[in-house]
mmCIF file with all atom_site columns, C-alpha atoms and ligand atoms in Angstrom:
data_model
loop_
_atom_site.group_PDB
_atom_site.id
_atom_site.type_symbol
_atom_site.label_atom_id
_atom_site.label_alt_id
_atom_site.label_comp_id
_atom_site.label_asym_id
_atom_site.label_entity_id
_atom_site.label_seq_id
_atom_site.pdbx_PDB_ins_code
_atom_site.Cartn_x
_atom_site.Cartn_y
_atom_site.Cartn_z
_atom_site.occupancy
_atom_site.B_iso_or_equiv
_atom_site.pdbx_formal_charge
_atom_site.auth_seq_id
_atom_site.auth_comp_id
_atom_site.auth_asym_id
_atom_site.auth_atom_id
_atom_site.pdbx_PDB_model_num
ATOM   1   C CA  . UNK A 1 1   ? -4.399  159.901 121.656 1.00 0.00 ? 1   UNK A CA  1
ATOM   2   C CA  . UNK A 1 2   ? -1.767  160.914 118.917 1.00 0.00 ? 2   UNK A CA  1
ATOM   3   C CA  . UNK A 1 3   ? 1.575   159.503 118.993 1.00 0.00 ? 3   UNK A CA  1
ATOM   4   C CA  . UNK A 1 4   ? 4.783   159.402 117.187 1.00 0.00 ? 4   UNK A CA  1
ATOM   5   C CA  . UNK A 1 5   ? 6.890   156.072 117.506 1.00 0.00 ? 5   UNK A CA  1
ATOM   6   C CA  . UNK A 1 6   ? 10.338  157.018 117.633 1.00 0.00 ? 6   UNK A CA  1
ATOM   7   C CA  . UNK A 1 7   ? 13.236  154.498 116.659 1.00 0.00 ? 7   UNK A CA  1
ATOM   8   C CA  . UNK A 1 8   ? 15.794  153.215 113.971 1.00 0.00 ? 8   UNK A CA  1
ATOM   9   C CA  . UNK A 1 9   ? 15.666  150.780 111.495 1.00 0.00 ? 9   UNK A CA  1
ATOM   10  C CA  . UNK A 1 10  ? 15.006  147.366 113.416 1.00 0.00 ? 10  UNK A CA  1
ATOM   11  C CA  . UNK A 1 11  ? 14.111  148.549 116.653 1.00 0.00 ? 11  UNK A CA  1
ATOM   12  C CA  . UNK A 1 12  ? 10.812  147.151 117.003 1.00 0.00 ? 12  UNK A CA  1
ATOM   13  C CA  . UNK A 1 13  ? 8.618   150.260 115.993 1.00 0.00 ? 13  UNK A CA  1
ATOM   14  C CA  . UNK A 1 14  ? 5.800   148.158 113.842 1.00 0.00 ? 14  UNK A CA  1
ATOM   15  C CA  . UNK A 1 15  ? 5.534   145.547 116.284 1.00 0.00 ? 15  UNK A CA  1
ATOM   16  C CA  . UNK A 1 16  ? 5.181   147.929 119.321 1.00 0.00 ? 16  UNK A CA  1
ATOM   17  C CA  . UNK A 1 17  ? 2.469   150.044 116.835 1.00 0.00 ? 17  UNK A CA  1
ATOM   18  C CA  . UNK A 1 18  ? 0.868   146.721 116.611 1.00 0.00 ? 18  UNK A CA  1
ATOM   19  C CA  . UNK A 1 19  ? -0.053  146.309 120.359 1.00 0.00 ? 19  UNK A CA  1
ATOM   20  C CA  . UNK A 1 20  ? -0.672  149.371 120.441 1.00 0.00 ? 20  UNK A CA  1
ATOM   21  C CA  . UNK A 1 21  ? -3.364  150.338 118.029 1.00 0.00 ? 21  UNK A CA  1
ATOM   22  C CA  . UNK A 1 22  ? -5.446  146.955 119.159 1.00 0.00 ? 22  UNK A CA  1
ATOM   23  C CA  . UNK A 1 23  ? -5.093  148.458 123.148 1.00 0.00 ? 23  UNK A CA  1
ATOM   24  C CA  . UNK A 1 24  ? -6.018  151.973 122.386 1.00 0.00 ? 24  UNK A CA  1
ATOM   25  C CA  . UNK A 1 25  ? -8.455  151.490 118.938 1.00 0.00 ? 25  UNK A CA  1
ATOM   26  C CA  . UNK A 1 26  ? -6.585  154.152 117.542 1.00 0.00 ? 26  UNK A CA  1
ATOM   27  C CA  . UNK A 1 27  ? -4.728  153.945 113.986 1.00 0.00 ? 27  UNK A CA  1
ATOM   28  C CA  . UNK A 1 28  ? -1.261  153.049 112.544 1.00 0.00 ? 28  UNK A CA  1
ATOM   29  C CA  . UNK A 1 29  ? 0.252   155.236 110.103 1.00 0.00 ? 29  UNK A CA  1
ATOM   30  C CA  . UNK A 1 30  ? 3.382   153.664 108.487 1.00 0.00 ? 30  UNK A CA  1
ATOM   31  C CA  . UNK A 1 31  ? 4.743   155.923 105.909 1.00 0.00 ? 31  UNK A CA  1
ATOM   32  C CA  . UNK A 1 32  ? 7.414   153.088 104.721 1.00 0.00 ? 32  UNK A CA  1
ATOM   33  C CA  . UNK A 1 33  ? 4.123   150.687 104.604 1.00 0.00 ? 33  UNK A CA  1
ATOM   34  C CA  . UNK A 1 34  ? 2.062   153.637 102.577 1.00 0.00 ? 34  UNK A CA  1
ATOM   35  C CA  . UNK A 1 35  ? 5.468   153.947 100.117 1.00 0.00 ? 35  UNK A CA  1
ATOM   36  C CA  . UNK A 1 36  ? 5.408   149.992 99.613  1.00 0.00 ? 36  UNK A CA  1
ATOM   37  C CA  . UNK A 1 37  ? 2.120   150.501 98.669  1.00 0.00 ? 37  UNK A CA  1
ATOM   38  C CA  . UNK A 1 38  ? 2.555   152.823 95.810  1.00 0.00 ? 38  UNK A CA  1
ATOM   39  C CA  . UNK A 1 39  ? 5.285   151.044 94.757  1.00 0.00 ? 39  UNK A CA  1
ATOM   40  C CA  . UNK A 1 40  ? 3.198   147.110 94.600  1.00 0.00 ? 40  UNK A CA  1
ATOM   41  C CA  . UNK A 1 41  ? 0.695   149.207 92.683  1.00 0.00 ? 41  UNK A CA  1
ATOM   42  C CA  . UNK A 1 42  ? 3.717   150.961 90.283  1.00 0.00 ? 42  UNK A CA  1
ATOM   43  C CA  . UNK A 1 43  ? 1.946   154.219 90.501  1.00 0.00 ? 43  UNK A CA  1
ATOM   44  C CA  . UNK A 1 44  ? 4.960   157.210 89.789  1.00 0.00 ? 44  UNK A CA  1
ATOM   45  C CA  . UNK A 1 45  ? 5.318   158.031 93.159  1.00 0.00 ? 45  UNK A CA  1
ATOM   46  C CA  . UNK A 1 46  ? 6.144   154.652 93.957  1.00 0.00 ? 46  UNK A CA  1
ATOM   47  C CA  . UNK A 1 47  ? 8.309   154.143 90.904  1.00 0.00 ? 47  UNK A CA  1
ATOM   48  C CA  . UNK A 1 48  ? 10.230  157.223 91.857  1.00 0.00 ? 48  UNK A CA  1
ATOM   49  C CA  . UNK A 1 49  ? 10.433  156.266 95.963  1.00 0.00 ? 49  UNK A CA  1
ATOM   50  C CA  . UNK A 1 50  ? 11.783  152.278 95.030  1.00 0.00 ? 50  UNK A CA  1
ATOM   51  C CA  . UNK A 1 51  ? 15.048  153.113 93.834  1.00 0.00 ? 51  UNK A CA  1
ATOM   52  C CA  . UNK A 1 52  ? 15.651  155.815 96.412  1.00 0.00 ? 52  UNK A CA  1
ATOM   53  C CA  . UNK A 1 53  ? 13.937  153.142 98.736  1.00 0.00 ? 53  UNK A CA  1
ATOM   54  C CA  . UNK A 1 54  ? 16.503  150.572 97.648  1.00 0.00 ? 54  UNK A CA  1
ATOM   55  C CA  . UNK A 1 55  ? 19.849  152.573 98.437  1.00 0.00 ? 55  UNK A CA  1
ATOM   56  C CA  . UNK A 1 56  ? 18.259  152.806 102.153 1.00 0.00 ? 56  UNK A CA  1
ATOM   57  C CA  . UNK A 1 57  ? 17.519  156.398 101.678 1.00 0.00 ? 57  UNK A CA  1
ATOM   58  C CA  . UNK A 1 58  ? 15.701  158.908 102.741 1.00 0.00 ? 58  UNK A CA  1
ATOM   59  C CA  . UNK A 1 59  ? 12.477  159.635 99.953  1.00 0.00 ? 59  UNK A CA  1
ATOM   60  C CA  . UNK A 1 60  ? 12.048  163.563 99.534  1.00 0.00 ? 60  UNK A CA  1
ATOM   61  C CA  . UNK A 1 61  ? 9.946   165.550 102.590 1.00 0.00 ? 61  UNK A CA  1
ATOM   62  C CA  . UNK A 1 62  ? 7.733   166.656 99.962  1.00 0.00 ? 62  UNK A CA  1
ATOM   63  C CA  . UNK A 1 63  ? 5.753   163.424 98.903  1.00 0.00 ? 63  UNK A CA  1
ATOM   64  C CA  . UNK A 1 64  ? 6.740   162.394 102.532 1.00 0.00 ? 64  UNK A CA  1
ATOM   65  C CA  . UNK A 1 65  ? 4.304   165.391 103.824 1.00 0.00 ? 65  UNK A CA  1
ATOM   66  C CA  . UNK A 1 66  ? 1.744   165.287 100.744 1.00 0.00 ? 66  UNK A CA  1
ATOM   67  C CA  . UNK A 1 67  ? 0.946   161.916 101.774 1.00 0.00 ? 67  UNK A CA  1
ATOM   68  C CA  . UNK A 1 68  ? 0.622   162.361 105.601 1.00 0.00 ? 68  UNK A CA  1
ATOM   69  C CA  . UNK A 1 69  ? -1.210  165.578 104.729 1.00 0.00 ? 69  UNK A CA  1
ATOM   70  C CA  . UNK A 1 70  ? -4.064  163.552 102.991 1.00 0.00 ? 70  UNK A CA  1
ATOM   71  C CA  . UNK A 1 71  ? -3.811  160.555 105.017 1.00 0.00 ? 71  UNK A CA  1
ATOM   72  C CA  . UNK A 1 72  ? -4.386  162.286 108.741 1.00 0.00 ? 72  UNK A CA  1
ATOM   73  C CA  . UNK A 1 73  ? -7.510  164.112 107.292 1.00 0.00 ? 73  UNK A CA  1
ATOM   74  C CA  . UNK A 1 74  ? -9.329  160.821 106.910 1.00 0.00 ? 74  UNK A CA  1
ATOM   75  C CA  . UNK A 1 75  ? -12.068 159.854 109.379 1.00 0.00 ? 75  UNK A CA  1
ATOM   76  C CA  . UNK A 1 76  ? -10.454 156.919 111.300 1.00 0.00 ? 76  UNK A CA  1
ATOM   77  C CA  . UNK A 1 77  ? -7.573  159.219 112.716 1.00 0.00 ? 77  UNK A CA  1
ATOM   78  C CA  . UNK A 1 78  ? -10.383 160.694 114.744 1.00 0.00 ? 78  UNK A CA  1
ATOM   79  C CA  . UNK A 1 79  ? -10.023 158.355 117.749 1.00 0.00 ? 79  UNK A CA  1
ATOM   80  C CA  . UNK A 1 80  ? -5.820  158.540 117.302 1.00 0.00 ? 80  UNK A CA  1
ATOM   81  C CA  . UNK A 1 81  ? -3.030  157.758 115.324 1.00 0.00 ? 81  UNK A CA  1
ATOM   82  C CA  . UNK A 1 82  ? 0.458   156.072 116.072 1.00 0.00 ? 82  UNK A CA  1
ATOM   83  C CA  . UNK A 1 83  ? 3.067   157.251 113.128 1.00 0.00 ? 83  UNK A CA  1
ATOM   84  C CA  . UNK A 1 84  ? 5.429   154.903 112.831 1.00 0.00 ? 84  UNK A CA  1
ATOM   85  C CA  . UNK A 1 85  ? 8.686   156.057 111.256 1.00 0.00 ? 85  UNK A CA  1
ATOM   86  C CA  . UNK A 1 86  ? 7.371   159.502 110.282 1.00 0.00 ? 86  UNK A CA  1
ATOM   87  C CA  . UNK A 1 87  ? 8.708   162.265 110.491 1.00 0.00 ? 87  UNK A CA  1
ATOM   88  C CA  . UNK A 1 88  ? 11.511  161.110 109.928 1.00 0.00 ? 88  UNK A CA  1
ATOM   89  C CA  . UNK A 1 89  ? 14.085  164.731 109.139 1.00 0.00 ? 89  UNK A CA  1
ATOM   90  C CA  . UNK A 1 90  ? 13.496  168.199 111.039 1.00 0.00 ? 90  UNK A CA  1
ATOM   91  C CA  . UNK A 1 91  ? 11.823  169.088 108.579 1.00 0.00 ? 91  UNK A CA  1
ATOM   92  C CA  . UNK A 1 92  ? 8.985   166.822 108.318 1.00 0.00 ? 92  UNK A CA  1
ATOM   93  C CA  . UNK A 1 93  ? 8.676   167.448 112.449 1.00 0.00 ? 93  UNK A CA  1
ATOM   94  C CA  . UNK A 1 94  ? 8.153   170.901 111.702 1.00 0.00 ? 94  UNK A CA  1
ATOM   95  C CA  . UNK A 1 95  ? 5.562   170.923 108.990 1.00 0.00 ? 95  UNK A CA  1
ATOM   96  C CA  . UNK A 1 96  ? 3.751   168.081 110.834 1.00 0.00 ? 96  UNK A CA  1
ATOM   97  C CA  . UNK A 1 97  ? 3.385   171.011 113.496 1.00 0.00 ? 97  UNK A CA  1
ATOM   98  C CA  . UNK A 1 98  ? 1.789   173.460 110.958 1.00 0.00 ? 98  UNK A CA  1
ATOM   99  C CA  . UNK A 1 99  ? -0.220  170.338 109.532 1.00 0.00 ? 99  UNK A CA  1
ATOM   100 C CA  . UNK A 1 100 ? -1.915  169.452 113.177 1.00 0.00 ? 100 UNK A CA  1
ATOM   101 C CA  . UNK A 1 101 ? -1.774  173.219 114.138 1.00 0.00 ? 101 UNK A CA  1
ATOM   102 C CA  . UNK A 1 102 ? -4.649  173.879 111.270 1.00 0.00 ? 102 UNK A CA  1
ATOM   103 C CA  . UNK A 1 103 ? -6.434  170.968 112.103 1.00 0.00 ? 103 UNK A CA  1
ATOM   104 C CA  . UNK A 1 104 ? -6.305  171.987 115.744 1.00 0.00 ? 104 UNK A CA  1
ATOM   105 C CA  . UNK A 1 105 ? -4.811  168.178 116.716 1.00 0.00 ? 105 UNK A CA  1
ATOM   106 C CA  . UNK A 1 106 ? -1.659  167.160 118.697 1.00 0.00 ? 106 UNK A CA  1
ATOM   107 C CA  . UNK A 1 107 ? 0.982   165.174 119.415 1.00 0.00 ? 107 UNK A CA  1
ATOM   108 C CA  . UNK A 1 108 ? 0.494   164.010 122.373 1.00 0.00 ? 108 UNK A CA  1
ATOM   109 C CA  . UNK A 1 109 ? 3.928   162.304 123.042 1.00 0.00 ? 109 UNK A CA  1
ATOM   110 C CA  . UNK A 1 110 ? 6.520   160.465 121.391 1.00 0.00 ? 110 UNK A CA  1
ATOM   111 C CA  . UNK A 1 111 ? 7.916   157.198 122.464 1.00 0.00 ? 111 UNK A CA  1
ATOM   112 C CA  . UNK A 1 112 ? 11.570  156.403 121.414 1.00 0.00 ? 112 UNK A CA  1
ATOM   113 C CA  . UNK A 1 113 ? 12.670  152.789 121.436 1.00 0.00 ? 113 UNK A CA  1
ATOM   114 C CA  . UNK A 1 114 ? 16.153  153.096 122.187 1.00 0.00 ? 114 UNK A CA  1
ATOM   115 C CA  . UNK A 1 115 ? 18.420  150.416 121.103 1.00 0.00 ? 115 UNK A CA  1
ATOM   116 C CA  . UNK A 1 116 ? 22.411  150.401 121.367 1.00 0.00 ? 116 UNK A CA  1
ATOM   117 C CA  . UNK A 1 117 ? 23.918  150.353 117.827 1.00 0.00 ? 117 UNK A CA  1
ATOM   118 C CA  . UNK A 1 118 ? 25.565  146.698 118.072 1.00 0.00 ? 118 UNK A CA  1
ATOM   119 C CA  . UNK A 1 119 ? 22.674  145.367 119.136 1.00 0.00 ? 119 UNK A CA  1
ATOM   120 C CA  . UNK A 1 120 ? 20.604  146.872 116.102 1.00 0.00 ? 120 UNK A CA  1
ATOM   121 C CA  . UNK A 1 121 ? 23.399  145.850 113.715 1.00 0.00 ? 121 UNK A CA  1
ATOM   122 C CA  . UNK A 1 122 ? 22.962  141.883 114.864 1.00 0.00 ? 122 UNK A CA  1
ATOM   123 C CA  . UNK A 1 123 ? 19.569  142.166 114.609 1.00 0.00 ? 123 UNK A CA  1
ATOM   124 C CA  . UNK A 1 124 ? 19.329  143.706 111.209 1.00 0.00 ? 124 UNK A CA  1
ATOM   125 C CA  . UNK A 1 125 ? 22.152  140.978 109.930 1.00 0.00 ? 125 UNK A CA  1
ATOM   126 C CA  . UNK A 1 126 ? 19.156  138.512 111.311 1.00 0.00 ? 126 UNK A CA  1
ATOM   127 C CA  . UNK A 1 127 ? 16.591  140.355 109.320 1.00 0.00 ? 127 UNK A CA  1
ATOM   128 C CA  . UNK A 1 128 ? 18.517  140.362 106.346 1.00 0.00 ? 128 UNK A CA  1
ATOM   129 C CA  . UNK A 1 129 ? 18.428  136.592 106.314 1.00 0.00 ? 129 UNK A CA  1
ATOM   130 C CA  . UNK A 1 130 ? 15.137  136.208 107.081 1.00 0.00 ? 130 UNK A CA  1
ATOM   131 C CA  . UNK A 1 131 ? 13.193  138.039 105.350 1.00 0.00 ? 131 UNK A CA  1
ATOM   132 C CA  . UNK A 1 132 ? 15.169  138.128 101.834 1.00 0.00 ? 132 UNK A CA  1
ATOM   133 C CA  . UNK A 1 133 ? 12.228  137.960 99.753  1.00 0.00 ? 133 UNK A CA  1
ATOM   134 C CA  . UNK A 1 134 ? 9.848   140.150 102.095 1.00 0.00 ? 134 UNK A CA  1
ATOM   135 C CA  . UNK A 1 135 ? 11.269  143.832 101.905 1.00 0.00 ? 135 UNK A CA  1
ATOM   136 C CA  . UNK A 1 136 ? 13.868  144.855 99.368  1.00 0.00 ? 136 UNK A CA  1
ATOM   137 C CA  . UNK A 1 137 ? 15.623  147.058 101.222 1.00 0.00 ? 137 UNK A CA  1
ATOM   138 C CA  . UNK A 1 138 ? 15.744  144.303 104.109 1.00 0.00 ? 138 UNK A CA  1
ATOM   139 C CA  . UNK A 1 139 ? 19.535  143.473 102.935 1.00 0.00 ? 139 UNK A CA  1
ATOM   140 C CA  . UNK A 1 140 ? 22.291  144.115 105.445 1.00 0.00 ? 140 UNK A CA  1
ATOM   141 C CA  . UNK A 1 141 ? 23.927  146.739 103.271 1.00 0.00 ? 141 UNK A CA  1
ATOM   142 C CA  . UNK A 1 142 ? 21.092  148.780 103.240 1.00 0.00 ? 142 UNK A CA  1
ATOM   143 C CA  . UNK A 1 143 ? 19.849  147.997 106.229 1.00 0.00 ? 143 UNK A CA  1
ATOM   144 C CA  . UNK A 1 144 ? 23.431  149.642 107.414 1.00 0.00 ? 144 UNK A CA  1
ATOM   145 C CA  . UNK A 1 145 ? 23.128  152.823 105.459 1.00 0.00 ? 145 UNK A CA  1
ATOM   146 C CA  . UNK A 1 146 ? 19.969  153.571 106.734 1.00 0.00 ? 146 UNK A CA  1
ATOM   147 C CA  . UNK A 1 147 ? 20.963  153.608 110.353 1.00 0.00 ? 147 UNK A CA  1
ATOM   148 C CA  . UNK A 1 148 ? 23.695  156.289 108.731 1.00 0.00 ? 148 UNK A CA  1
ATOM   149 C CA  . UNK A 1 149 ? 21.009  158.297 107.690 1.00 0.00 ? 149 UNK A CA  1
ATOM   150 C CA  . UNK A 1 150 ? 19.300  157.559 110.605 1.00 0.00 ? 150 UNK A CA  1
ATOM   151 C CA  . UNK A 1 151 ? 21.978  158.909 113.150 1.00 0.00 ? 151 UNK A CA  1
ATOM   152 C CA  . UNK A 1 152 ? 22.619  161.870 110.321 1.00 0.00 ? 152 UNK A CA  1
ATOM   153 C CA  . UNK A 1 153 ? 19.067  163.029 109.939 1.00 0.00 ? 153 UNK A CA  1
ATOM   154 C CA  . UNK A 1 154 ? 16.456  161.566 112.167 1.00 0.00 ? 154 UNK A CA  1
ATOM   155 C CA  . UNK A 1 155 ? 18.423  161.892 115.383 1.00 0.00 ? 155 UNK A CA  1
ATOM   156 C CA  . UNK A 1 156 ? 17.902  165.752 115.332 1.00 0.00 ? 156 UNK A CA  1
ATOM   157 C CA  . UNK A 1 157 ? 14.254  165.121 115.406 1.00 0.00 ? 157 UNK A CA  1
ATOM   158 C CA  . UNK A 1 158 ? 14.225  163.367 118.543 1.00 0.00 ? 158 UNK A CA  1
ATOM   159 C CA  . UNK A 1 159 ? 16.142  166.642 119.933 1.00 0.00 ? 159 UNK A CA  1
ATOM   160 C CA  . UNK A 1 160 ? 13.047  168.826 118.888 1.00 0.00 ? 160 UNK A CA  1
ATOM   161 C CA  . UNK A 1 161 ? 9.842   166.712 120.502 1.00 0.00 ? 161 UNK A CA  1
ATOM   162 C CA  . UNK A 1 162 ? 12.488  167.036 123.905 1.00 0.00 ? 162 UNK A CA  1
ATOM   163 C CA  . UNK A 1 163 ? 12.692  170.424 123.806 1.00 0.00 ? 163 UNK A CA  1
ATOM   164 C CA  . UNK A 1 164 ? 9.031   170.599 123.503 1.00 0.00 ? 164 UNK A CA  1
ATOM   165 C CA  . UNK A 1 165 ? 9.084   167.645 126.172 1.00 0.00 ? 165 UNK A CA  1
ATOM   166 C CA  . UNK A 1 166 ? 6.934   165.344 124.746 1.00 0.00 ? 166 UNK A CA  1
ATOM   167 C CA  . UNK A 1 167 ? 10.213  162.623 124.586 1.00 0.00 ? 167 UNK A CA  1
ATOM   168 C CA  . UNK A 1 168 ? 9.827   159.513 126.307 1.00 0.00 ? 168 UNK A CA  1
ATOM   169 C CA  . UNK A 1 169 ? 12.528  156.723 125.953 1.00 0.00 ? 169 UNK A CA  1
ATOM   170 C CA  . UNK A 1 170 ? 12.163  152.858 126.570 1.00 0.00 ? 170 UNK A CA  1
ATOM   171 C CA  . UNK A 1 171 ? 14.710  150.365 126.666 1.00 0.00 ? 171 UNK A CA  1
ATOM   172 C CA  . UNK A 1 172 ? 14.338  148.616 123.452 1.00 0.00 ? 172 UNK A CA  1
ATOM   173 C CA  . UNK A 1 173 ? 16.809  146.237 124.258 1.00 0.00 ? 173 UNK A CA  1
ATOM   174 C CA  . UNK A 1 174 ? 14.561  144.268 126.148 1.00 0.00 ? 174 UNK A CA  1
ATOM   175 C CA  . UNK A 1 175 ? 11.533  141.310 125.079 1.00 0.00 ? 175 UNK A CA  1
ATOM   176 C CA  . UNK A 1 176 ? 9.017   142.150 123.146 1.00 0.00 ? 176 UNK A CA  1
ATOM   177 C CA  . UNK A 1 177 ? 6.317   142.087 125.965 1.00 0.00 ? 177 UNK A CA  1
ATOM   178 C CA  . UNK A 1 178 ? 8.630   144.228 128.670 1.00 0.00 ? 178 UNK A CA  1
ATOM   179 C CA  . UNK A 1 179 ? 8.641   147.345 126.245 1.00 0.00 ? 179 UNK A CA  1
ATOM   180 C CA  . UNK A 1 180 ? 5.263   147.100 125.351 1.00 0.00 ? 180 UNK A CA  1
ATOM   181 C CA  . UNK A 1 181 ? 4.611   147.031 129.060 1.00 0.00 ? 181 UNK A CA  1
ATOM   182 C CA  . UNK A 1 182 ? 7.206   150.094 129.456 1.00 0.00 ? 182 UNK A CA  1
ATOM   183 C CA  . UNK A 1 183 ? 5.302   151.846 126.791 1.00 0.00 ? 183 UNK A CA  1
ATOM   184 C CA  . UNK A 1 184 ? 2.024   151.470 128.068 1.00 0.00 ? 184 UNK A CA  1
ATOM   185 C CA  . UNK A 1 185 ? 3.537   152.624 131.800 1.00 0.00 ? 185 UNK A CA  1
ATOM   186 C CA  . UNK A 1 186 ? 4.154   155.836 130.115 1.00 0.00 ? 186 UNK A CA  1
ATOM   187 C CA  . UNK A 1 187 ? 0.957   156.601 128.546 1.00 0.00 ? 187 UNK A CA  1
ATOM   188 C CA  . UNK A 1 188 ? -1.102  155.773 131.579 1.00 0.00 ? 188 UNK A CA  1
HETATM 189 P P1  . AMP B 2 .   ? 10.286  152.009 107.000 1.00 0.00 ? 1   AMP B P1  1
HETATM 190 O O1  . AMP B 2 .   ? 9.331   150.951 106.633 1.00 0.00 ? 1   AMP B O1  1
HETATM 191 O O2  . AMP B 2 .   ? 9.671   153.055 107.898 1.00 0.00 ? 1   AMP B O2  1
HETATM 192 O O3  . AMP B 2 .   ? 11.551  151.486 107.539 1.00 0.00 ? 1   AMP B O3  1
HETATM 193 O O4  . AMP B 2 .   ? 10.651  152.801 105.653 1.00 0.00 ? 1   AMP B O4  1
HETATM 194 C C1  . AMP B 2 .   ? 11.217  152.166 104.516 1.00 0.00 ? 1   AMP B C1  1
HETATM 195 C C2  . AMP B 2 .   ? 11.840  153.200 103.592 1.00 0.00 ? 1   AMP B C2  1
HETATM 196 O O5  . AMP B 2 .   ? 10.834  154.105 103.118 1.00 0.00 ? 1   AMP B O5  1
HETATM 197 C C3  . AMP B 2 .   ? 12.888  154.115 104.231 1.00 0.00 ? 1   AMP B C3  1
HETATM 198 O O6  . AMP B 2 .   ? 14.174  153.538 104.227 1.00 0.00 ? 1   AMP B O6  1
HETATM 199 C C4  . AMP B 2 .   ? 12.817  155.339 103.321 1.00 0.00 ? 1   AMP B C4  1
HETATM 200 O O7  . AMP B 2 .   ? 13.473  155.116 102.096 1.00 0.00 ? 1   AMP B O7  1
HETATM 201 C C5  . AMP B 2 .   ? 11.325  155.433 103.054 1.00 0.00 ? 1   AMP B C5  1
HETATM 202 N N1  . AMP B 2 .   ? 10.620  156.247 104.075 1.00 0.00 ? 1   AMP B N1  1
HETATM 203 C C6  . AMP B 2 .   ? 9.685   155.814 104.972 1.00 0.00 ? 1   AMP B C6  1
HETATM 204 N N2  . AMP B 2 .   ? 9.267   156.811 105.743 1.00 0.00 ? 1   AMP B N2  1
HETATM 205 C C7  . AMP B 2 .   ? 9.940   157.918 105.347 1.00 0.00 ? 1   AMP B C7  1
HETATM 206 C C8  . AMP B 2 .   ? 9.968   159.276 105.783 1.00 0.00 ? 1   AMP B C8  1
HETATM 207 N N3  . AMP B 2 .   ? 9.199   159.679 106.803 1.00 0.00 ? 1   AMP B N3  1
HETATM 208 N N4  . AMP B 2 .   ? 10.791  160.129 105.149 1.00 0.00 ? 1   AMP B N4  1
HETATM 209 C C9  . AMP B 2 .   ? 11.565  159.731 104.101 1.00 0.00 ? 1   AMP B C9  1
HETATM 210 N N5  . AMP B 2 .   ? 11.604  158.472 103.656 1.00 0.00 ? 1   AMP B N5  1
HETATM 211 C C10 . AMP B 2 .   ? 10.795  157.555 104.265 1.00 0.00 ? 1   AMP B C10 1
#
C-alpha cells in the first residue's frame, strides 16, 4: 500500500504516519526529516536547503525529486510507503507520476488532514513554544509563512490526486486517536 499524507504545516501528518507505518509494516518517507538530515550532517545539499529551510520555504523540486528518486528505489518501500509532506508543488505530483510509472508502482490514495486555518495558527503558536530548540523553522513567523506557501503552492496538488480521485479528507480537527481511526476507515 502506497500513500501520500496530505496536510499543512501542524496538522498532524508525522504523527498520523506514525500509526500508520507500525499498523500496515510499510515505510515513512519524510522529505523535511531526509532534508534535516543532510543538514545535521552539513553535507551541501543540506547547507544549501537550511537557509531556504529557515525562511519557511519551499527547497527547489529538483533536489526535492533527486532525493525521492533514490530513496523509493530502496528495498524496504517494497511492502509500502507513506510520504509525508511530499510532493509538496504540482510539479513534484507530476514527476512522482513518471517516477512510479517506470517503476510500475502506485499511489494508491492520498489522505488529507484537513484543519481550519485558526485552528492551525493556535496550534503552531503552541509549537513554537514548545519545541524552540527542536526544529528551527518551528518559530511562529515561519511557521506562518509556510502555511502561505502552503495555500499558494501545495493546495493545487490536492486538486490533481481529486481529479484522479484518489483524495480522501479527514477531519483533522479532531483527537489524535479519532483521525487515526477515520484514516484507517478509509483504507479498509
Ligand atoms: P516538513 O518537515 O515536511 O514540514 O518540512 C520542513 C521544510 O523542509 C519545509 O518547510 C521546506 O522548506 C522543506 N521541504 C520538505 N519537504 C519539501 C518538499 N516536498 N518540497 C520542498 N521543500 C520541502
Amino acid at each position: 500500500m502506497n500513500l501520500i499524507l496530505f496536510g499543512p504545516p501542524g496538522a498532524g501528518k508525522g504523527t498520523q504516519a506514525e500509526i500508520l507505518i507500525n499498523k500496515y509494516n510499510i515505510v515513512q518517507i519524510s522529505t523535511g526529516d531526509m532534508l534535516r538530515e543532510e543538514v545535521k550532517l552539513e553535507t551541501d545539499l543540506g547547507k544549501a536547503a537550511k537557509i531556504i529551510m529557515e525562511k519557511g520555504n519551499l527547497v527547489s523540486d529538483e533536489i526535492i525529486i533527486s532525493m525521492i528518486e533514490k530513496r523509493i528505489i530502496k528495498p524496504d518501500c517494497k511492502n509500502g510507503f507513506i510520504l509525508d509532506g511530499f510532493p509538496r508543488t504540482l510539479q513534484q505530483a507530476i514527476d512522482l507520476d513518471n517516477i512510479l510509472d517506470k517503476l510500475k508502482i502506485n499511489i494508491d490514495m492520498v489522505i488529507e488532514i484537513h484543519v481550519n486555518e485558526d485552528i492551525l495558527l493556535k496550534r503552531i503558536n503552541k509549537r513554537a513554544l514548545e519545541s524552540k530548540t527542536k526544529r528551527d523553522d518551528d518559530n511562529s513567523e515561519i511557521l506562518k509563512n509556510r502555511i502561505v506557501v502552503y495555500k499558494k503552492d501545495t493546495m493545487p496538488v490536492l486538486e490533481y490526486y481529486k481529479n484522479l480521485n484518489k483524495l480522501y479528507s479527514v477531519d483533522g480537527m479532531k483527537n489524535v486517536e479519532e483521525v487515526s481511526k477515520d484514516i484507517q476507515n478509509i483504507l479498509s
